[in-house]
Short mmCIF file of C-alpha atoms in Angstrom, two decimals:
data_model
loop_
_atom_site.label_atom_id
_atom_site.label_comp_id
_atom_site.label_asym_id
_atom_site.label_seq_id
_atom_site.Cartn_x
_atom_site.Cartn_y
_atom_site.Cartn_z
CA MET A 1022 0.00 0.00 0.00
CA LEU A 1023 1.36 3.42 -0.97
CA PHE A 1024 1.49 6.08 1.74
CA GLN A 1025 2.19 9.77 1.24
CA THR A 1026 2.57 12.49 3.85
CA SER A 1027 4.11 15.92 4.15
CA ALA A 1028 5.23 18.24 6.93
CA ILE A 1029 6.76 21.65 7.45
CA ALA A 1030 10.45 21.76 8.33
CA GLN A 1031 11.98 23.67 11.19
CA ASN A 1032 15.50 25.09 10.99
CA HIS A 1033 17.93 22.16 10.96
CA ALA A 1034 21.47 21.67 9.81
CA SER A 1035 20.38 18.95 7.39
CA LEU A 1036 17.41 16.95 6.14
CA ARG A 1037 18.76 13.97 8.11
CA ASP A 1038 18.68 16.01 11.32
CA GLN A 1039 15.05 16.94 10.67
CA LEU A 1040 13.98 13.34 10.05
CA GLN A 1041 15.79 12.19 13.19
CA ASP A 1042 14.20 14.96 15.22
CA TRP A 1043 10.82 13.66 14.07
CA LEU A 1044 11.90 10.20 15.35
CA ILE A 1045 11.58 8.57 11.93
CA PRO A 1046 13.42 5.23 12.25
CA ARG A 1047 16.75 4.98 10.42
CA LYS A 1048 15.54 1.92 8.48
CA ARG A 1049 12.62 3.95 7.11
CA GLN A 1050 14.92 6.86 6.25
CA HIS A 1051 17.20 4.45 4.36
CA GLN A 1052 14.30 2.94 2.41
CA MET A 1053 13.05 6.35 1.28
CA ARG A 1054 16.58 7.55 0.50
CA VAL A 1055 17.23 4.53 -1.76
CA ALA A 1056 13.86 5.02 -3.50
CA GLN A 1057 14.50 8.80 -3.69
CA THR A 1058 11.00 9.49 -2.35
CA ILE A 1059 11.99 12.22 0.10
CA GLN A 1060 11.35 15.59 -1.51
CA VAL A 1061 11.82 19.14 -0.28
CA ASN A 1062 9.62 21.72 -2.00
CA GLY A 1063 8.91 19.22 -4.77
CA HIS A 1064 12.52 18.16 -5.46
CA TYR A 1065 14.60 15.22 -4.28
CA ARG A 1066 17.21 16.15 -1.69
CA HIS A 1067 20.11 14.19 -0.23
CA LEU A 1068 19.89 13.65 3.51
CA ASN A 1069 22.96 15.78 4.19
CA GLU A 1070 21.52 18.84 2.44
CA PRO A 1071 20.22 21.69 4.61
CA VAL A 1072 16.56 22.53 5.15
CA LYS A 1073 15.17 25.79 6.41
CA ASN A 1074 12.11 26.80 8.38
CA GLY A 1075 8.97 26.54 6.23
CA ASP A 1076 10.32 24.05 3.67
CA LEU A 1077 7.72 21.44 2.67
CA ILE A 1078 9.07 17.93 3.18
CA SER A 1079 7.13 15.21 1.35
CA LEU A 1080 7.57 11.53 2.20
CA THR A 1081 6.32 8.63 0.07
CA TYR A 1082 6.77 4.98 0.97
CA ASP A 1083 5.31 1.61 0.05
CA GLU A 1084 4.44 -0.79 2.87
CA LEU A 1085 2.69 -4.11 3.03
CA VAL A 1086 0.06 -3.81 5.78
CA HIS A 1087 -1.49 -7.01 7.11
CA ARG A 1088 -5.16 -6.47 7.92
CA THR A 1089 -5.66 -8.58 11.03
CA TYR A 1090 -8.99 -7.23 12.27
CA VAL A 1091 -12.55 -8.20 11.35
CA PRO A 1092 -14.27 -4.84 10.74
CA GLU A 1093 -17.28 -4.30 13.01
CA THR A 1094 -19.81 -1.48 13.18
CA PRO A 1095 -17.95 1.34 14.93
CA HIS A 1096 -19.32 2.86 18.13
CA LEU A 1097 -16.20 4.81 18.97
CA ASN A 1098 -15.88 7.55 21.56
CA ILE A 1099 -13.36 9.69 19.67
CA ARG A 1100 -11.34 12.14 21.78
CA TYR A 1101 -8.95 13.33 19.05
CA GLU A 1102 -8.28 12.76 15.35
CA ASP A 1103 -5.91 14.14 12.71
CA ASP A 1104 -4.30 12.80 9.52
CA ASP A 1105 -1.99 10.46 11.46
CA LEU A 1106 -3.70 9.57 14.73
CA LEU A 1107 -7.02 8.44 16.15
CA ILE A 1108 -7.37 8.60 19.95
CA VAL A 1109 -10.42 6.92 21.41
CA ASP A 1110 -11.90 5.99 24.78
CA LYS A 1111 -12.09 2.25 25.43
CA THR A 1112 -14.85 1.09 27.74
CA ALA A 1113 -14.11 -1.24 30.63
CA GLY A 1114 -14.85 -4.86 29.71
CA MET A 1115 -13.87 -4.54 26.04
CA LYS A 1116 -10.72 -6.13 24.67
CA THR A 1117 -8.24 -3.81 22.97
CA HIS A 1118 -7.48 -6.28 20.16
CA PRO A 1119 -8.20 -9.89 19.14
CA ASN A 1120 -6.10 -12.65 20.65
CA GLN A 1121 -6.77 -15.03 17.78
CA PRO A 1122 -7.65 -14.69 14.07
CA GLY A 1123 -11.29 -13.88 13.39
CA GLU A 1124 -12.10 -12.85 16.96
CA THR A 1125 -14.73 -10.11 17.22
CA GLY A 1126 -15.93 -7.70 19.87
CA THR A 1127 -12.72 -5.68 20.22
CA LEU A 1128 -12.02 -1.98 19.95
CA MET A 1129 -9.49 -2.44 17.14
CA ASN A 1130 -12.13 -4.24 15.05
CA GLN A 1131 -14.30 -1.13 15.31
CA ALA A 1132 -11.35 1.15 14.53
CA ALA A 1133 -10.59 -0.93 11.42
CA ALA A 1134 -14.11 -0.38 10.13
CA TYR A 1135 -13.99 3.34 10.92
CA LEU A 1136 -10.66 3.92 9.15
CA ALA A 1137 -11.20 1.60 6.14
CA PRO A 1138 -9.84 1.46 3.50
CA PHE A 1139 -6.81 2.76 5.42
CA PRO A 1140 -5.28 0.63 8.17
CA ALA A 1141 -5.83 0.80 11.92
CA LEU A 1142 -2.44 0.25 13.58
CA ILE A 1143 -2.08 -0.41 17.29
CA THR A 1144 0.60 1.44 19.31
CA HIS A 1145 -0.17 0.21 22.83
CA ARG A 1146 -2.90 -1.66 24.68
CA LEU A 1147 -5.11 -1.50 27.74
CA ASP A 1148 -6.20 -4.44 29.87
CA MET A 1149 -9.75 -5.58 29.17
CA ALA A 1150 -10.88 -4.38 32.62
CA THR A 1151 -9.25 -0.94 32.20
CA SER A 1152 -11.03 1.97 30.54
CA GLY A 1153 -9.57 5.04 28.91
CA LEU A 1154 -7.50 6.45 26.09
CA LEU A 1155 -6.00 4.35 23.32
CA VAL A 1156 -3.75 5.82 20.60
CA ILE A 1157 -4.21 4.30 17.12
CA ALA A 1158 -1.97 5.15 14.15
CA LYS A 1159 -3.42 5.63 10.67
CA ASN A 1160 -0.24 4.77 8.78
CA PRO A 1161 2.97 2.79 9.41
CA LEU A 1162 5.15 5.91 9.70
CA ALA A 1163 2.97 7.39 12.46
CA GLN A 1164 2.95 3.99 14.20
CA ALA A 1165 6.76 3.83 14.11
CA ILE A 1166 7.05 7.38 15.47
CA ILE A 1167 4.64 6.73 18.35
CA ASN A 1168 6.46 3.51 19.19
CA ARG A 1169 9.73 5.45 19.35
CA GLN A 1170 8.12 8.12 21.52
CA LEU A 1171 7.06 5.39 23.92
CA ALA A 1172 10.56 3.90 23.88
CA THR A 1173 12.25 7.27 24.43
CA LYS A 1174 9.65 8.35 27.02
CA THR A 1175 8.54 11.39 25.05
CA MET A 1176 5.00 9.97 25.11
CA HIS A 1177 3.35 9.60 28.51
CA ARG A 1178 0.23 7.70 29.59
CA ASP A 1179 -1.33 8.77 32.88
CA TYR A 1180 -3.90 6.84 34.91
CA LEU A 1181 -6.41 7.27 37.71
CA ALA A 1182 -7.06 4.46 40.18
CA VAL A 1183 -9.22 4.05 43.28
CA VAL A 1184 -7.63 2.09 46.14
CA PRO A 1185 -8.37 1.55 49.84
CA ARG A 1186 -7.85 4.55 52.11
CA GLY A 1187 -4.43 4.91 53.75
CA ILE A 1188 -2.02 4.95 50.82
CA PRO A 1189 0.80 7.50 51.36
CA GLU A 1190 0.39 10.91 49.74
CA LYS A 1191 2.95 10.08 47.06
CA GLY A 1192 5.50 7.46 46.23
CA THR A 1193 7.46 5.46 43.67
CA ILE A 1194 7.17 1.70 43.32
CA GLN A 1195 10.21 0.06 41.75
CA ALA A 1196 9.91 -3.71 41.59
CA PRO A 1197 10.54 -6.23 38.78
CA ILE A 1198 7.51 -7.97 37.29
CA GLY A 1199 7.34 -11.47 35.85
CA HIS A 1200 4.89 -14.29 35.19
CA ASP A 1201 3.07 -16.00 38.05
CA PRO A 1202 3.89 -19.72 37.64
CA ASP A 1203 0.68 -20.70 39.43
CA ASP A 1204 -1.71 -18.66 37.26
CA LYS A 1205 -0.97 -17.90 33.60
CA ARG A 1206 -3.38 -14.94 33.71
CA LYS A 1207 -1.36 -13.14 36.38
CA ARG A 1208 1.95 -11.39 36.93
CA MET A 1209 3.89 -11.06 40.16
CA ILE A 1210 6.89 -9.33 41.75
CA ARG A 1211 9.91 -11.58 41.23
CA ALA A 1212 13.66 -11.03 41.25
CA ASP A 1213 14.12 -12.27 37.69
CA GLY A 1214 11.26 -10.15 36.34
CA ALA A 1215 11.40 -7.15 34.01
CA PHE A 1216 12.43 -3.77 35.45
CA ALA A 1217 9.32 -1.68 36.26
CA VAL A 1218 8.76 1.74 37.85
CA THR A 1219 5.45 3.38 38.79
CA HIS A 1220 5.02 6.87 40.30
CA TYR A 1221 1.82 7.91 42.09
CA HIS A 1222 0.32 10.70 44.14
CA ARG A 1223 -2.97 10.92 46.01
CA ILE A 1224 -5.46 13.48 44.68
CA ALA A 1225 -8.58 12.71 46.74
CA GLU A 1226 -9.68 10.69 49.72
CA THR A 1227 -12.95 9.54 51.28
CA ALA A 1228 -13.71 7.66 54.49
CA ASP A 1229 -12.96 4.36 52.72
CA THR A 1230 -11.04 5.02 49.52
CA ALA A 1231 -8.32 7.13 47.91
CA THR A 1232 -8.05 8.27 44.30
CA ILE A 1233 -4.52 8.37 42.96
CA GLU A 1234 -2.89 9.56 39.75
CA LEU A 1235 -0.20 7.31 38.30
CA ASN A 1236 2.60 7.90 35.82
CA LEU A 1237 4.59 5.03 34.35
CA GLU A 1238 8.27 4.90 33.49
CA THR A 1239 7.82 1.43 32.00
CA GLY A 1240 4.90 -0.41 30.44
CA ARG A 1241 4.83 -3.96 31.76
CA THR A 1242 1.72 -6.12 31.57
CA HIS A 1243 -0.50 -5.46 34.63
CA GLN A 1244 2.18 -3.10 35.98
CA ILE A 1245 -0.09 -0.74 37.91
CA ARG A 1246 -2.23 -3.56 39.23
CA VAL A 1247 0.72 -5.66 40.43
CA HIS A 1248 2.64 -2.72 41.89
CA LEU A 1249 -0.29 -1.37 43.90
CA ALA A 1250 -1.21 -4.81 45.18
CA SER A 1251 2.41 -5.38 46.20
CA ILE A 1252 2.33 -2.42 48.63
CA GLY A 1253 -1.02 -3.45 50.11
CA PHE A 1254 -3.32 -1.14 48.15
CA PRO A 1255 -4.85 -3.19 45.31
CA ILE A 1256 -7.16 -1.42 42.88
CA ILE A 1257 -10.76 -1.67 44.02
CA GLY A 1258 -12.67 -4.09 41.82
CA ASP A 1259 -9.54 -5.78 40.42
CA PRO A 1260 -10.68 -9.34 39.64
CA LEU A 1261 -7.12 -10.76 39.78
CA TYR A 1262 -5.17 -8.88 42.43
CA ALA A 1263 -7.75 -7.67 44.99
CA ALA A 1264 -8.73 -10.10 47.74
CA THR A 1265 -12.43 -9.28 47.33
CA GLU A 1266 -14.34 -7.50 44.60
CA THR A 1267 -16.17 -4.50 46.04
CA ALA A 1268 -17.07 -2.72 42.77
CA THR A 1269 -18.88 -3.57 39.57
CA ARG A 1270 -15.71 -2.84 37.57
CA MET A 1271 -12.00 -2.36 38.16
CA GLN A 1272 -11.36 1.24 39.19
CA LEU A 1273 -8.52 1.98 36.75
CA HIS A 1274 -8.80 4.55 33.95
CA ALA A 1275 -6.25 5.85 31.42
CA PHE A 1276 -7.28 9.49 31.64
CA ARG A 1277 -4.50 11.35 29.80
CA VAL A 1278 -1.96 10.90 27.01
CA ARG A 1279 0.83 13.39 26.33
CA LEU A 1280 2.88 13.15 23.14
CA ILE A 1281 4.37 15.05 20.21
CA ARG A 1282 2.20 15.07 17.10
CA PRO A 1283 3.98 13.00 14.40
CA LEU A 1284 6.10 15.05 11.98
CA THR A 1285 5.80 18.20 14.11
CA ILE A 1286 7.28 19.69 17.27
CA GLU A 1287 3.78 20.37 18.64
CA PRO A 1288 2.92 18.85 22.04
CA LEU A 1289 -0.48 17.18 22.21
CA THR A 1290 -2.41 16.42 25.39
CA VAL A 1291 -5.68 14.50 25.24
CA THR A 1292 -7.81 13.78 28.30
CA SER A 1293 -10.76 11.60 29.19
CA PRO A 1294 -13.15 12.40 32.07
CA SER A 1295 -12.83 10.23 35.15
CA PRO A 1296 -15.63 7.66 35.46
CA PHE A 1297 -15.09 7.49 39.23
CA ARG A 1298 -16.37 9.72 42.01
CA GLN A 1299 -13.60 11.63 43.78
#
């Protein structure tokens, strides 16, 4: 499938510097350089040539995109959309994506129908029991850029959770996370697990509960759920890590994403209202 996009340059020493500043992967830069499909103001330029503020950089690339989703009637709660990104609210209880070919009832199936004939490309996921913001790329270049923003921590995902009263006002949980050998659905703190860091601070408190905001340095499976349970404050309603379920749903919501719009230097913040009382 042929993809074309364009963006306005900022002052850089070279075209290569501009592409790297936009976090375009080196492999992609090489492919477009070999095909000579990087143009500045309508003309091919070598990567070491200078660009100036206001130059129009056009990028064309051919990519085979595997369509893995069964399109379903979209009922999307769209929080933001542009030429490269679609940011939507996922409801609690809905899977982010299929786990096997042909599976239906997932958010990405609906996104595939909404964006057809163009692809819906996943950049991250939310647990089925978690609600909140999901960032979907509309083309492979935007997907690669968002993935690099996640890797370089220039994209941030922030969460709200409700836990039992008594959690300290703020803190950092640093503990490695790995598989639970007794339950394949679960993760646990273990010495040979993957490095994981979660920051939190309390923003509200009632007689029985506390609402906290969480920011992640890493993105391990079930990270927030495992970390909070490990310090004695499991998320209320968590079906796996709370001793008893005292809510109709798990009280965890991805309420904010902060990133740089692909092919720009513009910061973008998108928020979703909290579904919990505070």
